[in-house]
Coordinates of C-alpha atoms in Angstrom, one line a residue:
M29 CA -19.3 -98.2 -70.9
K30 CA -20.6 -98.4 -74.0
E31 CA -22.6 -101.5 -74.5
F32 CA -20.4 -103.5 -77.2
N33 CA -21.0 -105.5 -80.1
A34 CA -21.0 -109.0 -80.4
H35 CA -17.6 -109.0 -81.7
E36 CA -16.5 -106.8 -78.8
K37 CA -18.0 -108.8 -76.2
E38 CA -16.5 -112.1 -76.8
S39 CA -13.0 -110.4 -77.0
Y40 CA -13.9 -108.4 -73.6
L41 CA -15.0 -112.1 -72.0
L42 CA -11.6 -113.9 -73.3
I43 CA -9.5 -111.3 -71.9
K44 CA -11.7 -111.6 -69.2
K45 CA -11.1 -114.7 -68.8
L46 CA -6.9 -114.3 -69.1
I47 CA -7.1 -112.0 -67.1
E48 CA -8.7 -114.1 -64.0
D49 CA -6.7 -117.1 -65.0
N50 CA -3.8 -115.4 -63.4
G51 CA -5.7 -114.1 -60.4
Y52 CA -5.8 -110.5 -60.9
K53 CA -9.6 -109.7 -59.9
M54 CA -11.5 -107.8 -63.1
T55 CA -12.1 -104.2 -61.2
Y56 CA -14.5 -101.8 -62.3
Q57 CA -11.3 -99.5 -63.7
R58 CA -9.1 -102.4 -65.6
R59 CA -12.6 -102.7 -67.3
E60 CA -13.5 -99.5 -68.1
I61 CA -10.0 -99.9 -69.0
L62 CA -9.8 -102.6 -71.4
S63 CA -12.7 -101.0 -72.4
Q64 CA -11.0 -98.1 -74.2
F65 CA -9.0 -101.1 -76.4
I66 CA -12.2 -102.4 -77.3
I67 CA -13.6 -100.1 -78.4
N68 CA -11.5 -98.4 -80.3
K69 CA -9.2 -101.1 -82.0
N70 CA -8.4 -99.8 -85.5
N71 CA -6.1 -96.8 -82.5
H72 CA -2.6 -96.9 -81.1
L73 CA -4.2 -95.2 -77.5
S74 CA -1.8 -94.0 -75.3
A75 CA -1.8 -94.2 -71.1
E76 CA -2.3 -90.4 -71.5
K77 CA -5.2 -90.8 -74.2
V78 CA -6.8 -93.6 -71.9
Y79 CA -6.6 -90.6 -68.8
D80 CA -8.5 -88.6 -70.6
M81 CA -11.0 -91.2 -71.9
L82 CA -11.7 -92.0 -68.6
K83 CA -10.4 -88.9 -65.8
D84 CA -14.5 -88.7 -66.2
N85 CA -15.1 -91.5 -64.8
G86 CA -12.9 -91.7 -61.0
I87 CA -10.4 -93.3 -62.7
G88 CA -6.9 -91.7 -61.7
I89 CA -3.7 -91.6 -64.2
S90 CA -1.6 -93.9 -62.0
T91 CA -4.5 -96.4 -61.7
V92 CA -4.4 -96.8 -65.8
Y93 CA -0.4 -96.9 -66.0
R94 CA -0.7 -99.4 -63.7
N95 CA -3.0 -101.6 -65.3
I96 CA -0.8 -101.2 -68.9
N97 CA 1.4 -102.7 -67.2
I98 CA 0.1 -105.7 -65.9
F99 CA -2.5 -105.6 -69.3
V100 CA 1.2 -105.8 -71.2
D101 CA 3.3 -108.1 -68.3
L102 CA 0.5 -110.7 -69.7
D103 CA 0.6 -110.0 -73.1
I104 CA -3.2 -108.1 -73.5
L105 CA -1.6 -105.0 -74.5
K106 CA 1.1 -105.0 -77.3
E107 CA 3.8 -102.0 -76.7
F108 CA 5.3 -99.9 -79.0
R109 CA 7.1 -96.9 -79.2
V110 CA 7.9 -94.0 -81.1
D111 CA 9.8 -90.5 -80.1
N112 CA 10.0 -92.2 -77.0
K113 CA 6.4 -92.5 -76.0
S114 CA 4.8 -95.7 -75.4
Y115 CA 1.4 -96.3 -77.6
Y116 CA 0.0 -99.5 -77.1
E117 CA -3.1 -101.7 -78.5
L118 CA -4.8 -104.8 -78.0
K119 CA -2.5 -107.8 -79.2
M120 CA -4.9 -109.9 -80.5
Y121 CA -6.0 -107.5 -83.2
A122 CA -1.6 -107.0 -83.8
R123 CA -1.1 -110.4 -84.3
K124 CA 0.5 -110.6 -88.3
P125 CA 3.3 -111.7 -89.5
L126 CA 5.0 -108.1 -90.1
H127 CA 3.4 -104.5 -88.0
I128 CA 4.1 -102.0 -90.7
H129 CA 2.7 -97.8 -88.7
L130 CA 3.2 -95.2 -89.9
Q131 CA 3.2 -92.0 -87.6
C132 CA 2.3 -89.0 -89.8
E133 CA 4.8 -86.2 -89.3
K134 CA 1.9 -83.2 -88.9
C135 CA -1.4 -84.8 -86.9
G136 CA 0.5 -87.3 -84.8
K137 CA -1.8 -90.2 -85.4
I138 CA -0.1 -93.8 -85.8
K139 CA -1.9 -95.5 -88.5
D140 CA -1.9 -99.6 -89.8
I141 CA -0.8 -99.9 -92.9
V142 CA -1.9 -103.8 -94.4
D143 CA -0.6 -104.6 -98.3
K144 CA -1.0 -108.0 -98.8
E145 CA 1.7 -108.2 -101.1
I146 CA 4.1 -106.3 -99.6
I147 CA 2.9 -109.1 -96.0
L148 CA 4.1 -111.4 -99.4
N149 CA 7.1 -109.7 -100.1
Y150 CA 8.1 -108.7 -96.9
L151 CA 8.2 -112.3 -95.8
K152 CA 10.6 -114.0 -98.2
I153 CA 12.9 -111.5 -97.1
N154 CA 12.0 -112.5 -93.1
N155 CA 12.6 -116.7 -94.3
L156 CA 15.7 -115.3 -96.2
I157 CA 17.5 -113.9 -93.8
E158 CA 16.3 -116.7 -90.8
K159 CA 19.0 -118.8 -93.3
N160 CA 21.0 -116.4 -94.3
Y161 CA 21.6 -116.1 -90.3
N162 CA 20.1 -119.2 -89.0
I163 CA 17.8 -117.1 -86.7
E164 CA 14.6 -117.3 -86.4
I165 CA 12.0 -113.9 -85.9
D166 CA 8.6 -114.0 -84.1
D167 CA 7.9 -110.4 -84.4
V168 CA 8.8 -107.2 -86.3
D169 CA 7.2 -103.7 -86.5
I170 CA 8.3 -100.5 -88.6
M171 CA 7.3 -97.7 -88.3
F172 CA 7.5 -94.7 -91.1
H173 CA 7.4 -91.5 -90.5
G174 CA 5.6 -89.0 -92.9
L175 CA 2.1 -87.5 -93.8
C176 CA -1.3 -89.5 -93.8
N177 CA -3.7 -89.3 -97.0
N178 CA -5.7 -86.6 -94.8
C179 CA -1.9 -84.1 -94.2
T180 CA -1.0 -85.1 -98.2
K181 CA -4.8 -83.5 -98.8
K182 CA -3.9 -80.5 -97.8
Y183 CA -1.3 -79.7 -99.1
I184 CA -2.2 -80.7 -103.2

C-alpha cells in the first residue's frame, strides 16, 4: 500500500472509525480496497478496476465486491451506474448539491464537471422544483455523454 499524505491519512482514519463503529474490523483487504478509493479520489472506480489494482496482493474479486457492498451500505462509497456498469467514489468527496459527470464515448473515462455558475443556476431550478411540487431533493446525479477534452483534441 502506498503511503498516504496528511489529507489522505485523515480521510482513512475517519472512515476506519466509521467501519469499526459499525461492528466491522479493518482487515488487510478492507484497508487495501479503501486505500484505492482514497488514493484515486478524483477517479471513478469499478469493482473490476479495484480488483485489477489489487489482484497481485492476493485479494480476490469476490472480496472486492463484498467489501464495496459493505462500504456502500455504510455510506462510505457512492454508487452510480453507467451503461449497466457500477462505478464508485468516496461519498465524502461526492457531497455536493449537484454532482455532474461526463462519460466520454471514445475513451470511456468519467470526468467530474464542477462549475460554480452551473451549480448556482441548478440550485435555482432545484428550489423551483421543490417549491412547485412540495418535495425535498436530497441528491442529484447528472450524466452527460460526449467527448472529453483529450478525445475532442484528437478530432481537431
